[in-house]
Amino acid sequence: MTQAEPLIRNISDTALLAAVYRARETERQDALFRDPLASRLAGTRGDQIAESMPFSDRNTWAWVVRTYLYDQFIAEQCQQGVDMVVNLAAGLDSRPYRMSLPASLQWVEVDLPGILAYKEEILANEKPACALERVSLDLFDATARREVFAQLGRRATRSLIFTEGFLIYFSADQVRALAEDLAAPATFQRWILDLASPGLLRLLQKNMDPSLIQSGSSLKFGPEEGPEFFVPCGWKTIDVRSPLKTAARLKRLSFAMRLLSLLPASNGRQGSRPWSGICLLAKP
Ligand SMILES: C[S@@+](CC[C@H](N)C(=O)[O-])C[C@H]1O[C@@H](n2cnc3c(N)ncnc32)[C@H](O)[C@@H]1O
């Protein structure tokens, strides 16, 4: 690293941080999942980034439970017969190597070229459980993404899309346009996404590490409508799982957060209530 280069260079470095949390979880006796490749993928830079954020430990439960809930949804959808999984903004996710998946499943990872090249190099000698491919794509290049979605749409009968830890970095207009393009291929039938309420977004923005903001990774998306935001884009919500309530059940919360988790479950408009949900969407 040169003097002029910041520790967090761009939005793709947030993927290193996500890998650090998965690596730390893997080391626990009572791990909710094990990701044996996460530590190598996070690398020294990932550890340096995590160490530079003094309060990053406080949010560990949210990162880990998010992965846990996505794992659940993905496993269920695979059991229900999806023949393609498309991980948009895949970062350093290694599910094709660590989950038990049908060998015939097509798994497609999409992300920016830099992070995918880094990942390819580290995983060159590893063998995924299913048919894995990677597509370098700027997901906000609308023409290019429509072409990729159309091609993928033709290659499967029933696809599951997921966008883990991604939408929050973009504006409502950007997310709306992406959601509309994802609704276009008839075979894109399910979509898992994580959503924050406006109240949680404000809280996260207030506590965000300045280095993340300087790298262009500021937090923007927390729609007033909640999951209903996606209805005009061609999607309906069929299931919402609460990271907070899941973390409480798994005994991963501090005392204060445990009290918050006792509030009644609710999946509609949240206003200023700090709320997040892992949402499973389907075509209406
Ligand atoms: C917080 S990371 C999440 C990575 C992964 N989904 C996970 O949960 O570990 C955000 C990811 O979004 C990717 N990303 C950001 N902007 C993108 C864009 N315009 N097109 C494709 N990927 C993008 C970054 O490269 C990074 O891998």
Tab-separated table of C-alpha atoms and ligand atoms in Angstrom:
chain	number	residue	atom	x	y	z
A	1	MET	CA	0.000	0.000	0.000
A	2	THR	CA	1.410	3.423	-0.941
A	3	GLN	CA	1.061	6.517	1.249
A	4	ALA	CA	-1.469	7.968	-1.167
A	5	GLU	CA	-3.663	4.857	-1.193
A	6	PRO	CA	-6.367	4.674	1.498
A	7	LEU	CA	-7.047	1.380	3.297
A	8	ILE	CA	-10.547	1.170	1.829
A	9	ARG	CA	-10.029	2.065	-1.819
A	10	ASN	CA	-13.471	1.521	-3.268
A	11	ILE	CA	-16.803	-0.209	-2.769
A	12	SER	CA	-15.340	-3.638	-3.605
A	13	ASP	CA	-13.241	-3.461	-0.432
A	14	THR	CA	-16.473	-3.816	1.564
A	15	ALA	CA	-16.380	-7.433	0.339
A	16	LEU	CA	-13.129	-7.946	2.273
A	17	LEU	CA	-14.865	-6.820	5.439
A	18	ALA	CA	-17.759	-9.242	4.845
A	19	ALA	CA	-15.204	-12.052	4.447
A	20	VAL	CA	-13.536	-11.078	7.750
A	21	TYR	CA	-16.824	-11.529	9.608
A	22	ARG	CA	-17.344	-14.952	7.977
A	23	ALA	CA	-13.779	-15.956	8.856
A	24	ARG	CA	-14.285	-14.933	12.500
A	25	GLU	CA	-17.559	-16.855	12.697
A	26	THR	CA	-15.855	-19.940	11.259
A	27	GLU	CA	-13.403	-19.945	14.173
A	28	ARG	CA	-16.148	-20.099	16.808
A	29	GLN	CA	-17.002	-23.392	18.523
A	30	ASP	CA	-20.712	-22.626	18.069
A	31	ALA	CA	-20.382	-21.280	14.507
A	32	LEU	CA	-23.687	-20.770	12.669
A	33	PHE	CA	-21.880	-21.673	9.437
A	34	ARG	CA	-18.326	-22.535	8.454
A	35	ASP	CA	-16.597	-20.798	5.581
A	36	PRO	CA	-13.106	-22.310	5.430
A	37	LEU	CA	-12.051	-20.073	2.515
A	38	ALA	CA	-13.118	-16.785	4.123
A	39	SER	CA	-9.867	-16.138	5.951
A	40	ARG	CA	-7.765	-16.524	2.788
A	41	LEU	CA	-10.192	-14.390	0.825
A	42	ALA	CA	-10.217	-11.633	3.454
A	43	GLY	CA	-6.420	-11.634	3.520
A	44	THR	CA	-4.248	-9.219	5.439
A	45	ARG	CA	-5.998	-6.222	3.936
A	46	GLY	CA	-9.353	-7.482	5.200
A	47	ASP	CA	-7.933	-7.812	8.714
A	48	GLN	CA	-6.378	-4.338	8.496
A	49	ILE	CA	-9.704	-2.860	7.406
A	50	ALA	CA	-11.579	-4.568	10.260
A	51	GLU	CA	-8.949	-3.438	12.792
A	52	SER	CA	-9.180	0.144	11.541
A	53	MET	CA	-12.858	0.215	12.553
A	54	PRO	CA	-12.858	0.262	16.341
A	55	PHE	CA	-16.579	-0.449	16.687
A	56	SER	CA	-16.842	-3.100	13.983
A	57	ASP	CA	-17.240	-5.836	16.637
A	58	ARG	CA	-20.513	-4.354	17.842
A	59	ASN	CA	-22.224	-5.241	14.559
A	60	THR	CA	-20.834	-8.743	14.168
A	61	TRP	CA	-24.206	-10.326	14.918
A	62	ALA	CA	-25.852	-8.460	12.012
A	63	TRP	CA	-23.273	-9.610	9.426
A	64	VAL	CA	-23.266	-13.201	10.640
A	65	VAL	CA	-27.017	-13.607	10.986
A	66	ARG	CA	-27.502	-12.100	7.540
A	67	THR	CA	-25.309	-14.847	6.064
A	68	TYR	CA	-27.116	-17.470	8.154
A	69	LEU	CA	-30.553	-16.362	6.911
A	70	TYR	CA	-29.423	-16.164	3.276
A	71	ASP	CA	-27.998	-19.684	3.634
A	72	GLN	CA	-31.397	-20.894	4.876
A	73	PHE	CA	-33.327	-19.298	2.032
A	74	ILE	CA	-30.842	-20.526	-0.599
A	75	ALA	CA	-30.871	-24.105	0.715
A	76	GLU	CA	-34.697	-24.095	0.765
A	77	GLN	CA	-34.920	-22.746	-2.775
A	78	CYS	CA	-32.452	-25.343	-4.042
A	79	GLN	CA	-34.535	-28.066	-2.407
A	80	GLN	CA	-37.595	-26.612	-4.135
A	81	GLY	CA	-35.939	-27.038	-7.522
A	82	VAL	CA	-34.210	-23.879	-8.746
A	83	ASP	CA	-31.750	-24.826	-11.471
A	84	MET	CA	-29.777	-21.572	-11.469
A	85	VAL	CA	-28.589	-19.283	-8.674
A	86	VAL	CA	-27.383	-15.793	-9.612
A	87	ASN	CA	-25.408	-14.011	-6.916
A	88	LEU	CA	-25.373	-10.334	-7.855
A	89	ALA	CA	-22.489	-8.405	-6.221
A	90	ALA	CA	-21.076	-11.728	-5.031
A	91	GLY	CA	-17.891	-10.230	-3.607
A	92	LEU	CA	-15.893	-12.912	-1.807
A	93	ASP	CA	-18.840	-15.173	-1.088
A	94	SER	CA	-17.820	-18.827	-1.263
A	95	ARG	CA	-21.156	-20.629	-0.981
A	96	PRO	CA	-20.544	-22.807	-4.066
A	97	TYR	CA	-17.582	-24.294	-2.159
A	98	ARG	CA	-19.068	-24.559	1.307
A	99	MET	CA	-22.760	-25.416	0.847
A	100	SER	CA	-24.184	-28.782	-0.027
A	101	LEU	CA	-25.583	-28.130	-3.525
A	102	PRO	CA	-26.712	-30.317	-6.434
A	103	ALA	CA	-23.829	-30.880	-8.896
A	104	SER	CA	-26.174	-29.967	-11.767
A	105	LEU	CA	-26.976	-26.526	-10.321
A	106	GLN	CA	-25.719	-23.563	-12.378
A	107	TRP	CA	-24.296	-20.881	-10.064
A	108	VAL	CA	-23.390	-17.487	-11.521
A	109	GLU	CA	-21.455	-14.829	-9.620
A	110	VAL	CA	-21.601	-11.243	-10.857
A	111	ASP	CA	-19.398	-8.427	-9.604
A	112	LEU	CA	-16.926	-5.763	-10.747
A	113	PRO	CA	-13.815	-7.034	-12.564
A	114	GLY	CA	-11.217	-6.134	-9.895
A	115	ILE	CA	-12.731	-8.135	-7.045
A	116	LEU	CA	-13.534	-11.110	-9.296
A	117	ALA	CA	-9.937	-11.254	-10.585
A	118	TYR	CA	-8.650	-11.199	-6.985
A	119	LYS	CA	-11.079	-13.984	-6.039
A	120	GLU	CA	-10.277	-16.149	-9.087
A	121	GLU	CA	-6.603	-16.030	-8.206
A	122	ILE	CA	-7.135	-17.134	-4.606
A	123	LEU	CA	-9.631	-19.881	-5.449
A	124	ALA	CA	-7.861	-21.183	-8.579
A	125	ASN	CA	-7.225	-24.621	-7.054
A	126	GLU	CA	-10.514	-25.030	-5.191
A	127	LYS	CA	-13.370	-27.142	-6.498
A	128	PRO	CA	-16.970	-25.914	-6.218
A	129	ALA	CA	-19.843	-28.331	-5.529
A	130	CYS	CA	-21.809	-27.175	-8.582
A	131	ALA	CA	-21.221	-25.577	-12.013
A	132	LEU	CA	-19.790	-22.164	-11.180
A	133	GLU	CA	-19.075	-19.243	-13.492
A	134	ARG	CA	-18.211	-15.595	-12.938
A	135	VAL	CA	-19.377	-12.589	-14.913
A	136	SER	CA	-17.614	-9.218	-14.661
A	137	LEU	CA	-20.280	-6.579	-14.908
A	138	ASP	CA	-21.068	-3.123	-13.601
A	139	LEU	CA	-24.604	-3.737	-12.394
A	140	PHE	CA	-25.435	-0.091	-12.998
A	141	ASP	CA	-24.606	-0.276	-16.677
A	142	ALA	CA	-28.240	-0.830	-17.670
A	143	THR	CA	-27.604	-1.949	-21.247
A	144	ALA	CA	-24.949	-4.473	-20.269
A	145	ARG	CA	-26.942	-5.897	-17.369
A	146	ARG	CA	-30.104	-6.341	-19.474
A	147	GLU	CA	-28.087	-8.337	-21.962
A	148	VAL	CA	-26.570	-10.542	-19.232
A	149	PHE	CA	-29.959	-11.058	-17.535
A	150	ALA	CA	-31.583	-12.010	-20.855
A	151	GLN	CA	-28.810	-14.529	-21.628
A	152	LEU	CA	-29.008	-16.085	-18.159
A	153	GLY	CA	-32.797	-16.095	-18.364
A	154	ARG	CA	-32.649	-18.320	-21.435
A	155	ARG	CA	-30.361	-20.868	-19.786
A	156	ALA	CA	-32.551	-21.922	-16.852
A	157	THR	CA	-36.111	-22.873	-16.087
A	158	ARG	CA	-36.249	-21.446	-12.576
A	159	SER	CA	-33.639	-19.048	-11.201
A	160	LEU	CA	-32.994	-17.647	-7.774
A	161	ILE	CA	-31.350	-14.215	-7.658
A	162	PHE	CA	-29.752	-12.784	-4.538
A	163	THR	CA	-28.214	-9.450	-3.660
A	164	GLU	CA	-26.566	-9.771	-0.260
A	165	GLY	CA	-25.302	-6.551	1.331
A	166	PHE	CA	-25.628	-4.648	-1.923
A	167	LEU	CA	-28.776	-2.548	-2.368
A	168	ILE	CA	-28.112	-0.336	0.663
A	169	TYR	CA	-25.242	1.390	-1.197
A	170	PHE	CA	-27.530	2.685	-3.961
A	171	SER	CA	-30.268	5.263	-4.460
A	172	ALA	CA	-33.958	4.339	-4.652
A	173	ASP	CA	-33.960	5.187	-8.377
A	174	GLN	CA	-30.996	2.904	-9.041
A	175	VAL	CA	-32.557	0.050	-7.042
A	176	ARG	CA	-35.935	0.517	-8.768
A	177	ALA	CA	-34.355	0.314	-12.226
A	178	LEU	CA	-32.377	-2.798	-11.253
A	179	ALA	CA	-35.509	-4.431	-9.790
A	180	GLU	CA	-37.440	-3.754	-13.009
A	181	ASP	CA	-34.697	-5.331	-15.119
A	182	LEU	CA	-34.595	-8.353	-12.805
A	183	ALA	CA	-38.345	-8.780	-13.238
A	184	ALA	CA	-38.001	-9.025	-17.037
A	185	PRO	CA	-36.710	-12.615	-17.584
A	186	ALA	CA	-39.608	-15.018	-16.942
A	187	THR	CA	-37.265	-17.604	-15.424
A	188	PHE	CA	-35.990	-15.181	-12.721
A	189	GLN	CA	-38.587	-16.368	-10.225
A	190	ARG	CA	-37.189	-15.656	-6.776
A	191	TRP	CA	-35.056	-12.863	-5.342
A	192	ILE	CA	-33.542	-12.673	-1.855
A	193	LEU	CA	-32.502	-9.227	-0.636
A	194	ASP	CA	-31.774	-7.481	2.653
A	195	LEU	CA	-33.606	-4.307	3.473
A	196	ALA	CA	-33.194	-1.550	6.080
A	197	SER	CA	-35.903	0.811	7.297
A	198	PRO	CA	-35.341	4.595	7.053
A	199	GLY	CA	-34.776	4.582	10.833
A	200	LEU	CA	-32.070	1.923	10.662
A	201	LEU	CA	-30.481	3.598	7.641
A	202	ARG	CA	-30.144	6.869	9.589
A	203	LEU	CA	-28.602	5.021	12.528
A	204	LEU	CA	-26.124	3.209	10.297
A	205	GLN	CA	-25.253	6.441	8.468
A	206	LYS	CA	-24.575	8.178	11.800
A	207	ASN	CA	-22.257	5.418	12.980
A	208	MET	CA	-20.568	4.725	9.673
A	209	ASP	CA	-16.815	4.682	9.555
A	210	PRO	CA	-15.571	7.811	7.694
A	211	SER	CA	-13.164	5.702	5.622
A	212	LEU	CA	-16.129	3.891	4.060
A	213	ILE	CA	-17.813	7.164	3.118
A	214	GLN	CA	-14.550	8.496	1.624
A	215	SER	CA	-14.278	5.351	-0.535
A	216	GLY	CA	-17.658	6.105	-2.106
A	217	SER	CA	-19.439	3.368	-0.136
A	218	SER	CA	-22.022	5.554	1.577
A	219	LEU	CA	-25.340	4.061	2.649
A	220	LYS	CA	-28.385	5.307	0.762
A	221	PHE	CA	-31.247	2.829	0.441
A	222	GLY	CA	-33.863	2.391	3.139
A	223	PRO	CA	-37.278	2.869	1.520
A	224	GLU	CA	-40.289	4.235	3.470
A	225	GLU	CA	-42.505	1.541	1.918
A	226	GLY	CA	-40.426	-1.368	3.267
A	227	PRO	CA	-40.642	-4.533	1.123
A	228	GLU	CA	-43.655	-3.031	-0.688
A	229	PHE	CA	-41.149	-0.804	-2.506
A	230	PHE	CA	-40.634	-3.662	-4.982
A	231	VAL	CA	-44.309	-4.186	-5.916
A	232	PRO	CA	-44.438	-1.564	-8.720
A	233	CYS	CA	-41.193	-3.080	-10.077
A	234	GLY	CA	-42.867	-6.464	-10.663
A	235	TRP	CA	-42.096	-8.314	-7.416
A	236	LYS	CA	-44.130	-9.362	-4.377
A	237	THR	CA	-42.767	-10.351	-0.972
A	238	ILE	CA	-43.532	-13.929	0.060
A	239	ASP	CA	-41.405	-14.223	3.200
A	240	VAL	CA	-39.504	-11.868	5.509
A	241	ARG	CA	-37.125	-13.085	8.218
A	242	SER	CA	-35.922	-10.817	10.967
A	243	PRO	CA	-32.164	-10.758	11.643
A	244	LEU	CA	-32.808	-9.209	15.061
A	245	LYS	CA	-35.293	-11.858	16.193
A	246	THR	CA	-33.105	-14.613	14.730
A	247	ALA	CA	-30.051	-13.247	16.546
A	248	ALA	CA	-32.051	-13.122	19.801
A	249	ARG	CA	-33.112	-16.747	19.352
A	250	LEU	CA	-29.500	-17.723	18.648
A	251	LYS	CA	-28.296	-15.774	21.710
A	252	ARG	CA	-26.061	-13.455	19.714
A	253	LEU	CA	-27.320	-10.116	21.092
A	254	SER	CA	-26.210	-7.717	23.810
A	255	PHE	CA	-28.699	-7.013	26.620
A	256	ALA	CA	-29.847	-3.731	25.047
A	257	MET	CA	-30.397	-5.337	21.659
A	258	ARG	CA	-32.265	-8.211	23.304
A	259	LEU	CA	-34.737	-5.693	24.712
A	260	LEU	CA	-35.213	-4.188	21.243
A	261	SER	CA	-35.830	-7.655	19.821
A	262	LEU	CA	-38.871	-8.031	22.097
A	263	LEU	CA	-40.842	-5.472	20.064
A	264	PRO	CA	-43.592	-7.170	18.051
A	265	ALA	CA	-42.652	-8.416	14.565
A	266	SER	CA	-43.734	-6.156	11.727
A	267	ASN	CA	-42.884	-6.141	8.039
A	268	GLY	CA	-44.655	-3.088	6.663
A	269	ARG	CA	-43.747	0.594	6.871
A	270	GLN	CA	-41.447	1.154	9.846
A	271	GLY	CA	-40.929	4.912	9.902
A	272	SER	CA	-38.217	5.711	12.395
A	273	ARG	CA	-38.137	2.222	13.934
A	274	PRO	CA	-34.748	0.587	13.303
A	275	TRP	CA	-35.721	-2.525	11.360
A	276	SER	CA	-34.124	-4.869	8.888
A	277	GLY	CA	-35.445	-7.884	7.041
A	278	ILE	CA	-34.117	-10.582	4.783
A	279	CYS	CA	-36.854	-10.739	2.163
A	280	LEU	CA	-37.810	-13.446	-0.306
A	281	LEU	CA	-39.539	-11.991	-3.367
A	282	ALA	CA	-41.429	-13.730	-6.153
A	283	LYS	CA	-43.208	-12.723	-9.316
A	284	PRO	CA	-46.882	-11.826	-8.639
B	1	LIG	C1	-20.650	-5.393	0.972
B	1	LIG	S1	-20.023	-6.207	-0.449
B	1	LIG	C2	-21.054	-7.653	-0.414
B	1	LIG	C3	-20.401	-8.804	-1.089
B	1	LIG	C4	-21.122	-10.140	-0.924
B	1	LIG	N1	-22.454	-10.100	-1.475
B	1	LIG	C5	-21.148	-10.551	0.527
B	1	LIG	O1	-22.213	-10.512	1.145
B	1	LIG	O2	-20.108	-10.907	1.059
B	1	LIG	C6	-20.687	-5.271	-1.811
B	1	LIG	C7	-20.294	-5.831	-3.176
B	1	LIG	O3	-20.952	-5.053	-4.186
B	1	LIG	C8	-20.102	-5.027	-5.309
B	1	LIG	N2	-20.501	-3.925	-6.191
B	1	LIG	C9	-20.577	-2.623	-5.859
B	1	LIG	N3	-20.977	-1.893	-6.927
B	1	LIG	C10	-21.156	-2.765	-7.945
B	1	LIG	C11	-21.570	-2.626	-9.288
B	1	LIG	N4	-21.868	-1.426	-9.788
B	1	LIG	N5	-21.645	-3.724	-10.050
B	1	LIG	C12	-21.343	-4.951	-9.537
B	1	LIG	N6	-20.961	-5.145	-8.260
B	1	LIG	C13	-20.853	-4.070	-7.475
B	1	LIG	C14	-18.740	-4.804	-4.668
B	1	LIG	O4	-17.678	-5.069	-5.581
B	1	LIG	C15	-18.802	-5.743	-3.487
B	1	LIG	O5	-18.324	-7.024	-3.829
